[in-house]
PDB file of C-alpha atoms in Angstrom:
ATOM      1  CA  UNK A 323     -26.402 -16.713   7.472  1.00 48.00           C
ATOM      2  CA  UNK A 324     -29.213 -19.077   6.565  1.00 51.00           C
ATOM      3  CA  UNK A 325     -31.273 -18.628   3.446  1.00 62.00           C
ATOM      4  CA  UNK A 326     -34.892 -19.455   2.967  1.00 75.00           C
ATOM      5  CA  UNK A 327     -35.769 -22.579   0.980  1.00 82.00           C
ATOM      6  CA  UNK A 328     -35.713 -21.994  -2.764  1.00 88.00           C
ATOM      7  CA  UNK A 329     -39.125 -21.964  -4.418  1.00 90.00           C
ATOM      8  CA  UNK A 330     -40.173 -20.910  -7.890  1.00 92.00           C
ATOM      9  CA  UNK A 331     -41.502 -17.581  -6.594  1.00 93.00           C
ATOM     10  CA  UNK A 332     -38.253 -16.929  -4.703  1.00 92.00           C
ATOM     11  CA  UNK A 333     -36.169 -17.897  -7.742  1.00 93.00           C
ATOM     12  CA  UNK A 334     -38.138 -15.505  -9.961  1.00 93.00           C
ATOM     13  CA  UNK A 335     -37.837 -12.703  -7.382  1.00 93.00           C
ATOM     14  CA  UNK A 336     -34.080 -13.223  -7.130  1.00 93.00           C
ATOM     15  CA  UNK A 337     -33.742 -13.306 -10.913  1.00 93.00           C
ATOM     16  CA  UNK A 338     -35.647 -10.012 -11.086  1.00 92.00           C
ATOM     17  CA  UNK A 339     -33.384  -8.482  -8.437  1.00 92.00           C
ATOM     18  CA  UNK A 340     -29.964  -9.867  -9.466  1.00 92.00           C
ATOM     19  CA  UNK A 341     -30.396 -10.518 -13.181  1.00 91.00           C
ATOM     20  CA  UNK A 342     -30.107 -13.476 -15.484  1.00 91.00           C
ATOM     21  CA  UNK A 343     -26.515 -14.425 -14.634  1.00 91.00           C
ATOM     22  CA  UNK A 344     -26.244 -16.632 -11.536  1.00 90.00           C
ATOM     23  CA  UNK A 345     -22.599 -15.587 -11.095  1.00 90.00           C
ATOM     24  CA  UNK A 346     -23.763 -12.067 -10.151  1.00 90.00           C
ATOM     25  CA  UNK A 347     -26.054 -13.389  -7.423  1.00 92.00           C
ATOM     26  CA  UNK A 348     -24.919 -13.556  -3.777  1.00 90.00           C
ATOM     27  CA  UNK A 349     -22.944 -16.774  -3.268  1.00 88.00           C
ATOM     28  CA  UNK A 350     -25.350 -18.403  -0.804  1.00 85.00           C
ATOM     29  CA  UNK A 351     -28.351 -17.633  -2.989  1.00 89.00           C
ATOM     30  CA  UNK A 352     -26.591 -18.712  -6.199  1.00 89.00           C
ATOM     31  CA  UNK A 353     -25.709 -22.113  -4.760  1.00 89.00           C
ATOM     32  CA  UNK A 354     -29.264 -22.960  -3.725  1.00 90.00           C
ATOM     33  CA  UNK A 355     -30.627 -21.381  -6.918  1.00 92.00           C
ATOM     34  CA  UNK A 356     -28.359 -23.595  -9.032  1.00 91.00           C
ATOM     35  CA  UNK A 357     -29.623 -26.670  -7.201  1.00 91.00           C
ATOM     36  CA  UNK A 358     -33.215 -25.559  -7.747  1.00 93.00           C
ATOM     37  CA  UNK A 359     -32.503 -24.766 -11.416  1.00 93.00           C
ATOM     38  CA  UNK A 360     -31.029 -28.238 -11.933  1.00 93.00           C
ATOM     39  CA  UNK A 361     -34.189 -29.779 -10.456  1.00 93.00           C
ATOM     40  CA  UNK A 362     -36.587 -27.468 -12.393  1.00 93.00           C
ATOM     41  CA  UNK A 363     -34.836 -26.638 -15.680  1.00 92.00           C
ATOM     42  CA  UNK A 364     -37.883 -25.315 -17.580  1.00 94.00           C
ATOM     43  CA  UNK A 365     -39.046 -22.863 -14.904  1.00 93.00           C
ATOM     44  CA  UNK A 366     -35.461 -21.725 -14.235  1.00 93.00           C
ATOM     45  CA  UNK A 367     -34.740 -21.185 -17.936  1.00 93.00           C
ATOM     46  CA  UNK A 368     -37.915 -19.119 -18.305  1.00 94.00           C
ATOM     47  CA  UNK A 369     -37.113 -16.919 -15.283  1.00 94.00           C
ATOM     48  CA  UNK A 370     -33.479 -16.428 -16.284  1.00 94.00           C
ATOM     49  CA  UNK A 371     -34.445 -15.640 -19.892  1.00 95.00           C
ATOM     50  CA  UNK A 372     -36.812 -12.895 -18.737  1.00 93.00           C
ATOM     51  CA  UNK A 373     -34.155 -11.516 -16.385  1.00 93.00           C
ATOM     52  CA  UNK A 374     -31.583 -11.488 -19.218  1.00 94.00           C
ATOM     53  CA  UNK A 375     -34.054  -9.572 -21.383  1.00 93.00           C
ATOM     54  CA  UNK A 376     -34.408  -6.954 -18.638  1.00 91.00           C
ATOM     55  CA  UNK A 377     -30.602  -6.835 -18.272  1.00 91.00           C
ATOM     56  CA  UNK A 378     -30.231  -6.197 -22.006  1.00 91.00           C
ATOM     57  CA  UNK A 379     -32.716  -3.307 -21.912  1.00 91.00           C
ATOM     58  CA  UNK A 380     -31.010  -1.784 -18.880  1.00 87.00           C
ATOM     59  CA  UNK A 381     -27.638  -2.042 -20.630  1.00 87.00           C
ATOM     60  CA  UNK A 382     -29.014   0.123 -23.467  1.00 89.00           C
ATOM     61  CA  UNK A 383     -29.687   3.048 -21.126  1.00 87.00           C
ATOM     62  CA  UNK A 384     -26.830   5.561 -21.353  1.00 87.00           C
ATOM     63  CA  UNK A 385     -24.824   6.087 -18.217  1.00 84.00           C
ATOM     64  CA  UNK A 386     -25.112   9.622 -16.883  1.00 83.00           C
ATOM     65  CA  UNK A 387     -22.071  11.402 -15.583  1.00 85.00           C
ATOM     66  CA  UNK A 388     -21.723  14.753 -13.883  1.00 84.00           C
ATOM     67  CA  UNK A 389     -19.572  17.283 -15.682  1.00 88.00           C
ATOM     68  CA  UNK A 390     -16.635  18.847 -13.895  1.00 91.00           C
ATOM     69  CA  UNK A 391     -18.135  22.310 -14.370  1.00 91.00           C
ATOM     70  CA  UNK A 392     -21.388  21.297 -12.625  1.00 90.00           C
ATOM     71  CA  UNK A 393     -19.477  19.670  -9.776  1.00 88.00           C
ATOM     72  CA  UNK A 394     -17.358  22.803  -9.307  1.00 90.00           C
ATOM     73  CA  UNK A 395     -20.464  25.030  -9.330  1.00 91.00           C
ATOM     74  CA  UNK A 396     -22.147  22.908  -6.662  1.00 89.00           C
ATOM     75  CA  UNK A 397     -19.036  22.976  -4.455  1.00 87.00           C
ATOM     76  CA  UNK A 398     -18.684  26.754  -4.898  1.00 89.00           C
ATOM     77  CA  UNK A 399     -22.362  27.236  -4.082  1.00 90.00           C
ATOM     78  CA  UNK A 400     -22.037  25.152  -0.919  1.00 87.00           C
ATOM     79  CA  UNK A 401     -18.926  27.070   0.147  1.00 85.00           C
ATOM     80  CA  UNK A 402     -20.735  30.364  -0.511  1.00 85.00           C
ATOM     81  CA  UNK A 403     -23.596  29.227   1.734  1.00 86.00           C
ATOM     82  CA  UNK A 404     -21.137  28.539   4.551  1.00 82.00           C
ATOM     83  CA  UNK A 405     -21.248  24.762   4.235  1.00 81.00           C
ATOM     84  CA  UNK A 406     -18.077  22.751   4.520  1.00 77.00           C
ATOM     85  CA  UNK A 407     -17.120  19.115   4.242  1.00 74.00           C
ATOM     86  CA  UNK A 408     -17.487  17.076   7.382  1.00 70.00           C
ATOM     87  CA  UNK A 409     -16.059  13.776   8.377  1.00 64.00           C
ATOM     88  CA  UNK A 410     -18.332  10.783   8.576  1.00 65.00           C
ATOM     89  CA  UNK A 411     -17.662  10.420  12.302  1.00 68.00           C
ATOM     90  CA  UNK A 412     -16.384  13.594  13.927  1.00 66.00           C
ATOM     91  CA  UNK A 413     -14.859  11.774  16.912  1.00 71.00           C
ATOM     92  CA  UNK A 414     -13.145   9.148  14.765  1.00 70.00           C
ATOM     93  CA  UNK A 415      -9.746  10.873  14.801  1.00 72.00           C
ATOM     94  CA  UNK A 416      -9.760  11.182  18.574  1.00 73.00           C
ATOM     95  CA  UNK A 417     -10.850   7.569  18.908  1.00 71.00           C
ATOM     96  CA  UNK A 418      -8.032   6.425  16.610  1.00 73.00           C
ATOM     97  CA  UNK A 419      -5.454   8.429  18.567  1.00 75.00           C
ATOM     98  CA  UNK A 420      -6.688   7.057  21.892  1.00 78.00           C
ATOM     99  CA  UNK A 421      -6.755   3.540  20.513  1.00 76.00           C
ATOM    100  CA  UNK A 422      -3.259   3.930  19.072  1.00 77.00           C
ATOM    101  CA  UNK A 423      -1.944   5.291  22.352  1.00 79.00           C
ATOM    102  CA  UNK A 424      -3.471   2.302  24.149  1.00 80.00           C
ATOM    103  CA  UNK A 425      -1.712  -0.135  21.802  1.00 80.00           C
ATOM    104  CA  UNK A 426       1.603   1.654  22.307  1.00 82.00           C
ATOM    105  CA  UNK A 427       1.199   1.587  26.090  1.00 83.00           C
ATOM    106  CA  UNK A 428       0.360  -2.118  26.019  1.00 83.00           C
ATOM    107  CA  UNK A 429       3.380  -2.868  23.820  1.00 84.00           C
ATOM    108  CA  UNK A 430       5.721  -0.903  26.116  1.00 85.00           C
ATOM    109  CA  UNK A 431       4.337  -2.671  29.174  1.00 84.00           C
ATOM    110  CA  UNK A 432       4.903  -6.026  27.468  1.00 84.00           C
ATOM    111  CA  UNK A 433       8.501  -5.190  26.602  1.00 83.00           C
ATOM    112  CA  UNK A 434       9.197  -3.931  30.137  1.00 85.00           C
ATOM    113  CA  UNK A 435       7.644  -7.056  31.665  1.00 81.00           C
ATOM    114  CA  UNK A 436       9.635  -9.317  29.336  1.00 80.00           C
ATOM    115  CA  UNK A 437      12.944  -7.593  30.113  1.00 80.00           C
ATOM    116  CA  UNK A 438      12.303  -7.661  33.866  1.00 82.00           C
ATOM    117  CA  UNK A 439      11.211 -11.286  33.841  1.00 78.00           C
ATOM    118  CA  UNK A 440      14.191 -12.306  31.720  1.00 78.00           C
ATOM    119  CA  UNK A 441      16.640 -10.552  34.037  1.00 81.00           C
ATOM    120  CA  UNK A 442      15.055 -12.130  37.117  1.00 77.00           C
ATOM    121  CA  UNK A 443      15.208 -15.589  35.550  1.00 78.00           C
ATOM    122  CA  UNK A 444      18.886 -15.121  34.693  1.00 76.00           C
ATOM    123  CA  UNK A 445      19.658 -14.079  38.283  1.00 82.00           C
ATOM    124  CA  UNK A 446      17.744 -17.081  39.644  1.00 81.00           C
ATOM    125  CA  UNK A 447      19.704 -19.416  37.383  1.00 81.00           C
ATOM    126  CA  UNK A 448      23.023 -17.930  38.553  1.00 80.00           C
ATOM    127  CA  UNK A 449      22.014 -18.262  42.222  1.00 78.00           C
ATOM    128  CA  UNK A 450      20.925 -21.840  41.639  1.00 81.00           C
ATOM    129  CA  UNK A 451      24.227 -22.666  39.955  1.00 80.00           C
ATOM    130  CA  UNK A 452      26.264 -21.146  42.821  1.00 74.00           C
ATOM    131  CA  UNK A 453      24.221 -23.072  45.410  1.00 73.00           C
ATOM    132  CA  UNK A 454      24.636 -26.317  43.475  1.00 74.00           C
ATOM    133  CA  UNK A 455      28.385 -25.821  43.368  1.00 71.00           C
ATOM    134  CA  UNK A 456      28.511 -24.971  47.102  1.00 67.00           C
ATOM    135  CA  UNK A 457      26.484 -28.029  48.096  1.00 67.00           C
ATOM    136  CA  UNK A 458      28.481 -30.391  45.900  1.00 64.00           C
ATOM    137  CA  UNK A 459      30.602 -32.730  47.984  1.00 58.00           C
ATOM    138  CA  UNK A 460      34.191 -31.569  47.994  1.00 60.00           C
ATOM    139  CA  UNK A 461      36.914 -33.935  46.859  1.00 58.00           C
ATOM    140  CA  UNK A 462      38.937 -35.601  49.552  1.00 57.00           C
ATOM    141  CA  UNK A 463      42.633 -34.939  49.615  1.00 55.00           C
ATOM    142  CA  UNK A 464      43.124 -38.682  49.697  1.00 58.00           C
ATOM    143  CA  UNK A 465      41.632 -38.962  46.229  1.00 57.00           C
ATOM    144  CA  UNK A 466      44.294 -36.650  44.963  1.00 55.00           C
ATOM    145  CA  UNK A 467      47.112 -38.403  46.687  1.00 57.00           C
ATOM    146  CA  UNK A 468      46.342 -41.882  45.518  1.00 54.00           C
TER     147      UNK A 468
END
């Protein structure tokens, strides 16, 4: 992924989007932003200061949370209307089963091939050994007698 060249306008836009802490920025953007900030310390300090001010104000806003009672009422209302939970991808289970079956079939075929090949190689080695022994020149009886 290539990033656009860092300019003051881009640095300010990124500071507005990601805040005044460069560690929270995307890694590729933070690296080029740090280089730009080192080359332009005054402009970078000004942009980051303004972003930190915005971060501080946003941190003051209370976090909203949904009560359990409201969540239960919404679920009961949906169930009463005939709605039910659905999976993100309805065919995902079937796809996973088919994919799993394919992996199992491939593994079994690999084991069968390996066993067959190993057995055939062992038989070939035995045949080769028997032929080598049969072709070997026999010892003369004279060698034994002397």
